[in-house]
PDB file of C-alpha atoms and ligand atoms in Angstrom:
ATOM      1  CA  UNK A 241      98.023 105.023  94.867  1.00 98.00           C
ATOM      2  CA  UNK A 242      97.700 102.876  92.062  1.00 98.00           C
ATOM      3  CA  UNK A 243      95.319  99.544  92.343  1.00 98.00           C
ATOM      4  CA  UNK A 244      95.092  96.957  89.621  1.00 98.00           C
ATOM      5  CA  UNK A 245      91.940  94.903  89.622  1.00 98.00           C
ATOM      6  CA  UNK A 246      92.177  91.163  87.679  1.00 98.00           C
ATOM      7  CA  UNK A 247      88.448  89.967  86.964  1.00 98.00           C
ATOM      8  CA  UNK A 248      86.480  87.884  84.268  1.00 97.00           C
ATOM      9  CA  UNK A 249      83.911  90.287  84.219  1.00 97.00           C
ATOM     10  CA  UNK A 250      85.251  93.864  84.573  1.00 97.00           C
ATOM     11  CA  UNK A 251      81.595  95.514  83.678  1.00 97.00           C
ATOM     12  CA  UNK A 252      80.655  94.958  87.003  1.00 97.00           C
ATOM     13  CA  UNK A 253      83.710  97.290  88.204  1.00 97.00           C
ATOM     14  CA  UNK A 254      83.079  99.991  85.805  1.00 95.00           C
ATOM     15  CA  UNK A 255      80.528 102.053  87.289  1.00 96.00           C
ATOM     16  CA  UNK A 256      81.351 101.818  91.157  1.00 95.00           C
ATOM     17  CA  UNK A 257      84.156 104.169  89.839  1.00 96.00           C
ATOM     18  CA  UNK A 258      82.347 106.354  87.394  1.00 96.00           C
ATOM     19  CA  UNK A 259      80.567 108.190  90.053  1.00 94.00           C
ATOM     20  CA  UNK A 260      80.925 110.550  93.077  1.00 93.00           C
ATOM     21  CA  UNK A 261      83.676 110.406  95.591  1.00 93.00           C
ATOM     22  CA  UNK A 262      85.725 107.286  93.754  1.00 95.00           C
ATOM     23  CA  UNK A 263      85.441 109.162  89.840  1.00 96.00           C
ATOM     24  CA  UNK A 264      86.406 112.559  92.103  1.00 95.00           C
ATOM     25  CA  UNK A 265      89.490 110.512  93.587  1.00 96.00           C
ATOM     26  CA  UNK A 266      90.476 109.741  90.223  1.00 97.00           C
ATOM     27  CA  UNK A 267      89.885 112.811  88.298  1.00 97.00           C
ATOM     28  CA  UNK A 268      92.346 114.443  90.924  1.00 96.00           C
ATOM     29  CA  UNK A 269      94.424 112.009  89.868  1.00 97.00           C
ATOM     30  CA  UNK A 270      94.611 110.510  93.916  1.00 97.00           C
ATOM     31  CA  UNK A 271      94.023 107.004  93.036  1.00 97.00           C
ATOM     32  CA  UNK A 272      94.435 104.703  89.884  1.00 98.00           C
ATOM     33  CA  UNK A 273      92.292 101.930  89.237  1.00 97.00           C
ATOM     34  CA  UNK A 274      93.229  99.554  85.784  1.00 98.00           C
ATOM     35  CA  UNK A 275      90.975  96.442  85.330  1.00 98.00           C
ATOM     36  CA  UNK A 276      92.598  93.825  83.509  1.00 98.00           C
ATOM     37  CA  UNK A 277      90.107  90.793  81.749  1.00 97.00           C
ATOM     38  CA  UNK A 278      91.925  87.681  82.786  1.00 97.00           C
ATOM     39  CA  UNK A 279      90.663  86.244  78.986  1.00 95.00           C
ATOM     40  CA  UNK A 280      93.361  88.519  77.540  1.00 95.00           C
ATOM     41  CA  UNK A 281      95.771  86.515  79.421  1.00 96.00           C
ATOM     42  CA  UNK A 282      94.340  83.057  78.169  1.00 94.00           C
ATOM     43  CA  UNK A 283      96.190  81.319  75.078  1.00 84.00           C
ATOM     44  CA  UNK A 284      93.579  78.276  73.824  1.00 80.00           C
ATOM     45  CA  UNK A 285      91.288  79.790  71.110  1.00 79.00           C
ATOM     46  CA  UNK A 286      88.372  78.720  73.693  1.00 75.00           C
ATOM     47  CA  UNK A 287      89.403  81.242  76.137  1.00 80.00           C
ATOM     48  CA  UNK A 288      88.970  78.779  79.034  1.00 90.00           C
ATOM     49  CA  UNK A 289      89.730  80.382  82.026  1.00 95.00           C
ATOM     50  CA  UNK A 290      88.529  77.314  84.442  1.00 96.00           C
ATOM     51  CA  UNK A 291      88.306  73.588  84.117  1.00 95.00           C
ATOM     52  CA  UNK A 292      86.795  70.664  86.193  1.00 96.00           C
ATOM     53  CA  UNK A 293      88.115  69.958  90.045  1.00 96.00           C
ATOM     54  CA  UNK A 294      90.564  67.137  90.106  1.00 97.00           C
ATOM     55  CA  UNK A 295      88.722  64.339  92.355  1.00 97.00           C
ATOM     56  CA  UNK A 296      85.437  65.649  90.659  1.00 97.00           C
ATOM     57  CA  UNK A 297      82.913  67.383  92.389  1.00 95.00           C
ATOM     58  CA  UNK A 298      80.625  69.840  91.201  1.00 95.00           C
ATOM     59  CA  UNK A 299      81.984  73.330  90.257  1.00 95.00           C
ATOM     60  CA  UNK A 300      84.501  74.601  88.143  1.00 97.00           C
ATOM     61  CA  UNK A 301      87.531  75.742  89.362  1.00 98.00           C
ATOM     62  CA  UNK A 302      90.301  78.745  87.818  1.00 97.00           C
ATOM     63  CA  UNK A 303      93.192  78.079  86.046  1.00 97.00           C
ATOM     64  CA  UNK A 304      96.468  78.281  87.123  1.00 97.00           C
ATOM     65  CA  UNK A 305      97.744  79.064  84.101  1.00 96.00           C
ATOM     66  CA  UNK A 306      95.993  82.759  82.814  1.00 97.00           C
ATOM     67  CA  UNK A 307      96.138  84.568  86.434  1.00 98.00           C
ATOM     68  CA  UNK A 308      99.944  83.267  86.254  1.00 98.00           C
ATOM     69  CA  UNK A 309     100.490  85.136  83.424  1.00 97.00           C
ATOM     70  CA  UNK A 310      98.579  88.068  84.068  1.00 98.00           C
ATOM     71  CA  UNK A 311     100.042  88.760  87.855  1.00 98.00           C
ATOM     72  CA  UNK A 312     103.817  87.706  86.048  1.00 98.00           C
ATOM     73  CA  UNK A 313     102.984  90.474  83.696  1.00 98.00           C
ATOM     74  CA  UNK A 314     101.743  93.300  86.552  1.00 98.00           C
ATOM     75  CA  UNK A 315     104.887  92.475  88.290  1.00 98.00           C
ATOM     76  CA  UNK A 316     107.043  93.280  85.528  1.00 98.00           C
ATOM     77  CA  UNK A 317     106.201  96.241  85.470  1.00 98.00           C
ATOM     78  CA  UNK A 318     105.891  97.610  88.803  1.00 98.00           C
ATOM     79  CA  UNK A 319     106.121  96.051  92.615  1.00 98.00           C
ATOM     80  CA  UNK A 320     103.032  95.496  94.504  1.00 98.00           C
ATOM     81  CA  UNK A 321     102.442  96.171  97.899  1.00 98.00           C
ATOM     82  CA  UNK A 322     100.261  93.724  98.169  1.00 98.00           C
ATOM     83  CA  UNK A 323      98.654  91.172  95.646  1.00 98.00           C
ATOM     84  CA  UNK A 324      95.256  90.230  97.548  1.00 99.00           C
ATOM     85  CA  UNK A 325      93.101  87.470  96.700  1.00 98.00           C
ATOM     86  CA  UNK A 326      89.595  88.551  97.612  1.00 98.00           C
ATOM     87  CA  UNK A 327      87.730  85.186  99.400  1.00 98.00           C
ATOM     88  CA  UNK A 328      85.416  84.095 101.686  1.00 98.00           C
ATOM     89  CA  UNK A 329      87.792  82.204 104.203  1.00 98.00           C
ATOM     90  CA  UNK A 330      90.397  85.215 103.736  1.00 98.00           C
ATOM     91  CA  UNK A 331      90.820  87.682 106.892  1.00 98.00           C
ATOM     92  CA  UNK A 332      87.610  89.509 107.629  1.00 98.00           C
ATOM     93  CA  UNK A 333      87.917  93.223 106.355  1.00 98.00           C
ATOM     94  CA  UNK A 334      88.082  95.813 109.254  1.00 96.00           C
ATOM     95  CA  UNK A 335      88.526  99.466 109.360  1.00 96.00           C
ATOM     96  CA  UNK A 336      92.329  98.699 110.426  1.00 95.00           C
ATOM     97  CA  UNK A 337      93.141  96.718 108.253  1.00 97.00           C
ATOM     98  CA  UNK A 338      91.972  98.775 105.678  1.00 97.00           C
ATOM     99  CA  UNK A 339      93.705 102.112 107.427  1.00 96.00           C
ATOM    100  CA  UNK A 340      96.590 100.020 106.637  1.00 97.00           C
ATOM    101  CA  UNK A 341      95.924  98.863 102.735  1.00 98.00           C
ATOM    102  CA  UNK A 342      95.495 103.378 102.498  1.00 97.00           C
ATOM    103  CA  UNK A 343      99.174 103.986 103.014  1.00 96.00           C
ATOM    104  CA  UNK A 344      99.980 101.325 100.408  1.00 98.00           C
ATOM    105  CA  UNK A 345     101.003 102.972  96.564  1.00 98.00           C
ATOM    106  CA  UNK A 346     100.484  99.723  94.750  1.00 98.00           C
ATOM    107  CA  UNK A 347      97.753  96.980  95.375  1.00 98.00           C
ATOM    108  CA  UNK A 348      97.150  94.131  93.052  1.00 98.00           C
ATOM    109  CA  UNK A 349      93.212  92.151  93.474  1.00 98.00           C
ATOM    110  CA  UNK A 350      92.462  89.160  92.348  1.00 98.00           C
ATOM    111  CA  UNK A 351      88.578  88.627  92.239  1.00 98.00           C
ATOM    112  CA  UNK A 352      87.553  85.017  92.120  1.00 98.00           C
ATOM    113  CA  UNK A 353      84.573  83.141  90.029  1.00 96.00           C
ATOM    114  CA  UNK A 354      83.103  79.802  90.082  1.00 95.00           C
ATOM    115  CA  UNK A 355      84.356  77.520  93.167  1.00 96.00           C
ATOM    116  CA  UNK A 356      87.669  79.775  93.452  1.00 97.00           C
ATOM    117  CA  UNK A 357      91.311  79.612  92.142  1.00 98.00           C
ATOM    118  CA  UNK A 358      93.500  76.818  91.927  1.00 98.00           C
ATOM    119  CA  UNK A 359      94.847  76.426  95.043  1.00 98.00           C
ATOM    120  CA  UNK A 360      98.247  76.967  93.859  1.00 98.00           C
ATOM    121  CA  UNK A 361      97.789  80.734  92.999  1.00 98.00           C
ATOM    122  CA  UNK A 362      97.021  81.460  96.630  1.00 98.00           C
ATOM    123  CA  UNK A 363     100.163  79.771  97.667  1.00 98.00           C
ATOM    124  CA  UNK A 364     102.755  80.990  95.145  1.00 98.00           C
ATOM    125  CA  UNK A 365     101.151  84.598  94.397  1.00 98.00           C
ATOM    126  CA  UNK A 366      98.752  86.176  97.120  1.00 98.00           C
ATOM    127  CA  UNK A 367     100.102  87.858  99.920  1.00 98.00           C
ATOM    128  CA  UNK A 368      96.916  88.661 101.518  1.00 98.00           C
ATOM    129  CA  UNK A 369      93.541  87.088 101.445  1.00 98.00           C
ATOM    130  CA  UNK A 370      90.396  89.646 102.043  1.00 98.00           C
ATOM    131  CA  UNK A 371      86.608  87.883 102.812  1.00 98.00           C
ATOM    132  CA  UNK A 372      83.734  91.057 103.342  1.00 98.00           C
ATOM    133  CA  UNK A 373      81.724  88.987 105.406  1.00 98.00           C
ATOM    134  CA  UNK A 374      81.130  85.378 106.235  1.00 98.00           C
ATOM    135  CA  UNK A 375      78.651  84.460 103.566  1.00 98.00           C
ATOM    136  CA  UNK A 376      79.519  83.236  99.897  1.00 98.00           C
ATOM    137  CA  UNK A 377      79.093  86.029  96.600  1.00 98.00           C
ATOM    138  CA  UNK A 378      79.316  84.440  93.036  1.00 97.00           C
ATOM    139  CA  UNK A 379      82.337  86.664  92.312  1.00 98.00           C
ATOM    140  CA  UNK A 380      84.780  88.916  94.094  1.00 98.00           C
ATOM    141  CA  UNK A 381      84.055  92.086  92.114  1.00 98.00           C
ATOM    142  CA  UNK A 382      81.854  93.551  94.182  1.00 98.00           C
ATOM    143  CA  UNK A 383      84.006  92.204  97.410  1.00 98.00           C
ATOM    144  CA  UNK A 384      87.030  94.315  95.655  1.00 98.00           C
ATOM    145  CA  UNK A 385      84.745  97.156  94.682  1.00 98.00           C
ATOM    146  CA  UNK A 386      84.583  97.208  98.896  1.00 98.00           C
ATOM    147  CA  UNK A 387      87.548  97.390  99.726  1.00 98.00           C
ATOM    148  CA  UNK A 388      88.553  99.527  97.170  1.00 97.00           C
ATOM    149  CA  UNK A 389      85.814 102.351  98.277  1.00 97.00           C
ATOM    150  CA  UNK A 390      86.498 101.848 101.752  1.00 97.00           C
ATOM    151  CA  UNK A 391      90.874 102.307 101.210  1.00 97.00           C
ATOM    152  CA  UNK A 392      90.160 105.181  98.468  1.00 96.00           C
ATOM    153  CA  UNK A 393      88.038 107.767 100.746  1.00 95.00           C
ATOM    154  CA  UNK A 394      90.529 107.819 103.214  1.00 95.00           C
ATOM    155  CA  UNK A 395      93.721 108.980 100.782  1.00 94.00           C
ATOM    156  CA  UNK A 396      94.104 112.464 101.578  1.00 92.00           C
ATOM    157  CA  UNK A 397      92.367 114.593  99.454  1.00 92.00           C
ATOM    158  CA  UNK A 398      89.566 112.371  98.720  1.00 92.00           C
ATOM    159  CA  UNK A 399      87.292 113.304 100.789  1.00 91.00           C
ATOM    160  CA  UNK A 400      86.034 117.187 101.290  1.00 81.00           C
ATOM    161  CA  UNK A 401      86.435 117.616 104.802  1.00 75.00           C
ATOM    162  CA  UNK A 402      89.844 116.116 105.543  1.00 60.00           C
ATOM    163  CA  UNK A 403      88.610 115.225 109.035  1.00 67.00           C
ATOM    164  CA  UNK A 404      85.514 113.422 108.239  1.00 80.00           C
ATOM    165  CA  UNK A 405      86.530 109.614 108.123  1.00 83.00           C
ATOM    166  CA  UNK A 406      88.124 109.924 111.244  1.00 80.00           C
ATOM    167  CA  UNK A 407      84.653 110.599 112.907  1.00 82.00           C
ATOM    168  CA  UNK A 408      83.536 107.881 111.304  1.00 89.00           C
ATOM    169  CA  UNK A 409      82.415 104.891 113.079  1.00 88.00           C
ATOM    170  CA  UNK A 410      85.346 102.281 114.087  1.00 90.00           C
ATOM    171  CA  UNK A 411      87.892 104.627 114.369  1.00 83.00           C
ATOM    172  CA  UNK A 412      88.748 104.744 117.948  1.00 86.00           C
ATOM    173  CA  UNK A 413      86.896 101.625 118.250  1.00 90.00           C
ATOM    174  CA  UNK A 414      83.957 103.419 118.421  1.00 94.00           C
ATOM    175  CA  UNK A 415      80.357 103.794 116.751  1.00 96.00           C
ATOM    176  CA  UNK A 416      79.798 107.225 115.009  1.00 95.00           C
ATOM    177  CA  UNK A 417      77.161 109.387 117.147  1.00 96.00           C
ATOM    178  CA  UNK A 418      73.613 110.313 115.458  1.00 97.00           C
ATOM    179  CA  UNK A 419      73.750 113.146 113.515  1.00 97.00           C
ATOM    180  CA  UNK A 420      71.144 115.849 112.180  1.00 98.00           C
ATOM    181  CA  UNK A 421      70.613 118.491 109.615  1.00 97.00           C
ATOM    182  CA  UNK A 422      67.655 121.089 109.528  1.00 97.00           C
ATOM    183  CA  UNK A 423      65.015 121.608 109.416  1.00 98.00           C
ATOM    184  CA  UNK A 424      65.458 121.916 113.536  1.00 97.00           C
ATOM    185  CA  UNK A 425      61.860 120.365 113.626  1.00 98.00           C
ATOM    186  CA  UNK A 426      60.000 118.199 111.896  1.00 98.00           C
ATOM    187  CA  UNK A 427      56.327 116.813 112.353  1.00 98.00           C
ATOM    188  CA  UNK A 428      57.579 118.087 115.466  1.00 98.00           C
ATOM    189  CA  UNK A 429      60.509 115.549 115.653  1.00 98.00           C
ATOM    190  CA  UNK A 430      63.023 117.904 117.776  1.00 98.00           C
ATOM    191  CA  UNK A 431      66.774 118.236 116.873  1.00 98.00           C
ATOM    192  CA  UNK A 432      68.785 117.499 120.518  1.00 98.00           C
ATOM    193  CA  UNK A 433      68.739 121.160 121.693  1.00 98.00           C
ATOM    194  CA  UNK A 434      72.679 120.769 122.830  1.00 98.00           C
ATOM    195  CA  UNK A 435      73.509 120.551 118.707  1.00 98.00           C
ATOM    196  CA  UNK A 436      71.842 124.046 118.103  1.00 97.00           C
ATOM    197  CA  UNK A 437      73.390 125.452 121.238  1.00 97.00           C
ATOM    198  CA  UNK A 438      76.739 126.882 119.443  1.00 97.00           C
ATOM    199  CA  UNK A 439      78.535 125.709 122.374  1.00 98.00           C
ATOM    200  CA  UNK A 440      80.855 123.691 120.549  1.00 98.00           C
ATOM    201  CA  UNK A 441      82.778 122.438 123.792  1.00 98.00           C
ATOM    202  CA  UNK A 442      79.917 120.861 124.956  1.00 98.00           C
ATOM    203  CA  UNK A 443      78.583 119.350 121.676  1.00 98.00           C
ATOM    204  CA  UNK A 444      81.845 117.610 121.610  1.00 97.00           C
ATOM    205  CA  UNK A 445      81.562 116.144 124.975  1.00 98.00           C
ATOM    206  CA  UNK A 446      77.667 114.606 123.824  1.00 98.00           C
ATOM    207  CA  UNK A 447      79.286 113.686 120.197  1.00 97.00           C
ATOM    208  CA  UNK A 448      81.892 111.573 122.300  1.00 96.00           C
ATOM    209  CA  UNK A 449      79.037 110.302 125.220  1.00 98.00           C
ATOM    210  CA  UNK A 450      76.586 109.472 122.337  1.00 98.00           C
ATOM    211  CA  UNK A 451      79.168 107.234 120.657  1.00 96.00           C
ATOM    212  CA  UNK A 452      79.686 105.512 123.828  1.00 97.00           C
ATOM    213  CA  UNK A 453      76.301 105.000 124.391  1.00 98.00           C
ATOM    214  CA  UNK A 454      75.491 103.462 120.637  1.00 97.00           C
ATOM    215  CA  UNK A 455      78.397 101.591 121.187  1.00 97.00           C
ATOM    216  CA  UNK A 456      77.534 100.083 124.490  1.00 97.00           C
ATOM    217  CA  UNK A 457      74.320  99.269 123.212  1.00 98.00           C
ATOM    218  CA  UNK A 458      74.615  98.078 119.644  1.00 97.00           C
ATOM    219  CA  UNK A 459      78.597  96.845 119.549  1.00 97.00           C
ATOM    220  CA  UNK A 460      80.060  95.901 123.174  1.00 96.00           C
ATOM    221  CA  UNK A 461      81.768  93.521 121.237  1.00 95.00           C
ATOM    222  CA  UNK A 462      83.973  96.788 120.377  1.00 94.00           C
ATOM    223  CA  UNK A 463      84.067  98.296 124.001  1.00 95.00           C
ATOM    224  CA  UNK A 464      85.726  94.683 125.041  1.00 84.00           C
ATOM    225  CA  UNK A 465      89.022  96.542 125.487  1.00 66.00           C
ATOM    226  CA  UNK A 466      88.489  99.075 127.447  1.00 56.00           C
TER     227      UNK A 466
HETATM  228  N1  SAH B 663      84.084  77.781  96.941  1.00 57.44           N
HETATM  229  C1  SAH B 663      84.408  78.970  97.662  1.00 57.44           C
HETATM  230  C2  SAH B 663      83.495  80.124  97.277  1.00 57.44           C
HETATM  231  C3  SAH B 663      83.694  80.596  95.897  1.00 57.44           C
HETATM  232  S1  SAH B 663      82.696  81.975  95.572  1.00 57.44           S
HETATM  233  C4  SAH B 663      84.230  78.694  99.142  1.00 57.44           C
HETATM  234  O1  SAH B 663      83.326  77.957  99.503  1.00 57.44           O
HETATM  235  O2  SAH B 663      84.978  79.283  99.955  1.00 57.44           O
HETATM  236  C5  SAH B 663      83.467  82.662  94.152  1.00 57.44           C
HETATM  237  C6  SAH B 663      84.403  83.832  94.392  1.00 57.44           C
HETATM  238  O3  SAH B 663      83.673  84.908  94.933  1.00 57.44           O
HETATM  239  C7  SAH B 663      85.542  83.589  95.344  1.00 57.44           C
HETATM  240  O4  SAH B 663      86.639  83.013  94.676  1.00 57.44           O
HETATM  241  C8  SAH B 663      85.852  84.980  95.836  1.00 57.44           C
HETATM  242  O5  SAH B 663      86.746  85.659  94.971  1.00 57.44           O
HETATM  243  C9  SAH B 663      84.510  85.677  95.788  1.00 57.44           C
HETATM  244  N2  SAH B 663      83.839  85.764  97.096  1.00 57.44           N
HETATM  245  C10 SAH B 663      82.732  85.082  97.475  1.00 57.44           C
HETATM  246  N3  SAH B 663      82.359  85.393  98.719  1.00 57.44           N
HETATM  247  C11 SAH B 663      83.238  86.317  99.169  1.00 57.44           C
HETATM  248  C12 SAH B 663      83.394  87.021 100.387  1.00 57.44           C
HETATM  249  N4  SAH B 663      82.576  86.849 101.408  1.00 57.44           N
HETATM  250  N5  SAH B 663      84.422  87.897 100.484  1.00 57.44           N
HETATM  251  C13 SAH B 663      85.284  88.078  99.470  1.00 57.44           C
HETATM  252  N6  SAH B 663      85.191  87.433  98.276  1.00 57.44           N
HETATM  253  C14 SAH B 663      84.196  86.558  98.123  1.00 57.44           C
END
C-alpha cells in the first residue's frame, strides 16, 4: 500500500512514522508513506497557499490553485483509490470504514489548515471526506496521522501476531475484554483465576462473556443490533 499525504506542515507527520509498529511497516517495505509540502506546488514568489473568504469573514481560506496542481501531479503518476479530504463535517472514522481504506493500494490525503479548502477542491477532487471526531483541530495532520495508524496495523504483516487486531475492540461490534499480564498478584490485586487455569476452552468462553459485558455496560449503543 502506498499513501501520499499533502500538508503545509509535513514536520508534524514525520515522527508518527519514525517509530514502532508504523517505521516497522515501512522498513518491511508493507506500507509507503510520501509527504508532499503543498508550497512546492505554489507559483507566486510569496508562496501563498490561502487568501481571504469571498463575502469576508474572518479566516483564511486554501487555494484552489496549489492543491490543484499537486493532486493533478499525484494522479499522473499513479491512480488513487481514494483521494480523502480529512474534515470535521466528513464521515466519522469507524473501524469499518477503515477495514475498508486497508485493502486499498493507493490513498491520496489531503490535510486542511486555516478555515478549510476552497470549496471547489472537495467537489472536483475528493472522493471521500474523513472527520476523527466531532470537535474542530487547527490542521488535519494529526487527523491523517489517525487514520493512517489505524489502516497501517491491520496490512498483513504489520502487526506480530497476525490475529491480534481482530480481538481488538469493534471488530464484531464488540468491546475488547480486560486483559492481564503477571505478576498473578499484586498488592494483592488477583489475576481472574479462569486466565491462569490453562483451560483455554473456557478462557475463550469468559474472553467472549467479558466483551459482552463491557459492551453492555460502556457501548449499548454497539449491541443495538443484536
Ligand atoms: N472551518 C472548518 C474547520 C477548519 S479546521 C469547519 O468549521 O468545519 C482546519 C482543518 O483541520 C480542516 O480543514 C481539516 O483538514 C482539519 N480538521 C479539523 N478538525 C478535524 C476533524 N475533527 N477531523 C478531521 N480533520 C479535521
Amino acid at each position: 500500500m502506498r499513501i501520499d499525504i499533502i500538508t503545509v506542515v509535513p514536520d508534524i507527520l514525520t515522527s508518527p512514522f519514525e517509530v514502532s509498529i508504523l517505521k516497522r511497516a515501512i522498513d518491511k517495505g508493507l506500507v509507503e508513506i510520501h509527504l508532499h509540502n503543498l508550497r512546492d506546488y505554489v507559483t507566486d514568489n510569496y508562496r501563498h497557499i490561502d487568501d481571504y473568504q469571498f463575502g469576508g469573514g474572518a479566516g483564511m481560506v486554501m487555494m484552489i490553485e496549489p492543491i490543484d496542481k499537486c493532486i493533478t501531479h499525484l494522479k499522473s503518476e499513479r491512480e488513487y483509490d481514494e483521494i480523502i479530504y480529512m474534515s470535521p463535517d466528513g464521515e466519522r472514522l469507524n473501524q469499518k470504514m477503515v477495514n475498508t481504506l486497508s485493502l486499498k493500494e493507493n490513498i491520496l490525503i489531503l490535510c486542511g489548515h486555516y478555515k478549510g479548502v476552497d470549496q471547489r477542491v472537495r467537489d472536483h477532487f475528493i472522493t471521500r471526506e474523513i472527520s476523527i471526531g466531532d470537535y474542530v483541530l487547527s490542521g488535519g495532520e494529526l487527523a491523517a496521522a489517525v487514520v493512517c495508524d489505524a489502516i497501517i496495523r491491520l496490512i498483513p504483516g504489520v502487526l506480530g501476531n497476525e490475529t491480534s487486531a481482530l480481538t481488538d475492540s469493534f471488530q464484531d461490534d464488540l468491546l475488547a475484554p480486560p486483559v492481564y499480564t503477571r505478576p498473578a498478584e499484586y498488592k494483592g490485586w488477583k489475576v481472574p483465576e479462569i486466565l491462569t487455569s490453562g483451560n483455554f476452552p473456557k478462557i475463550e468462553d469468559w474472553r467472549e462473556e467479558q466483551s459482552y459485558l463491557r459492551t453492555k455496560k460502556l457501548r449499548p449503543d454497539l449491541l443495538k443490533n443484536e
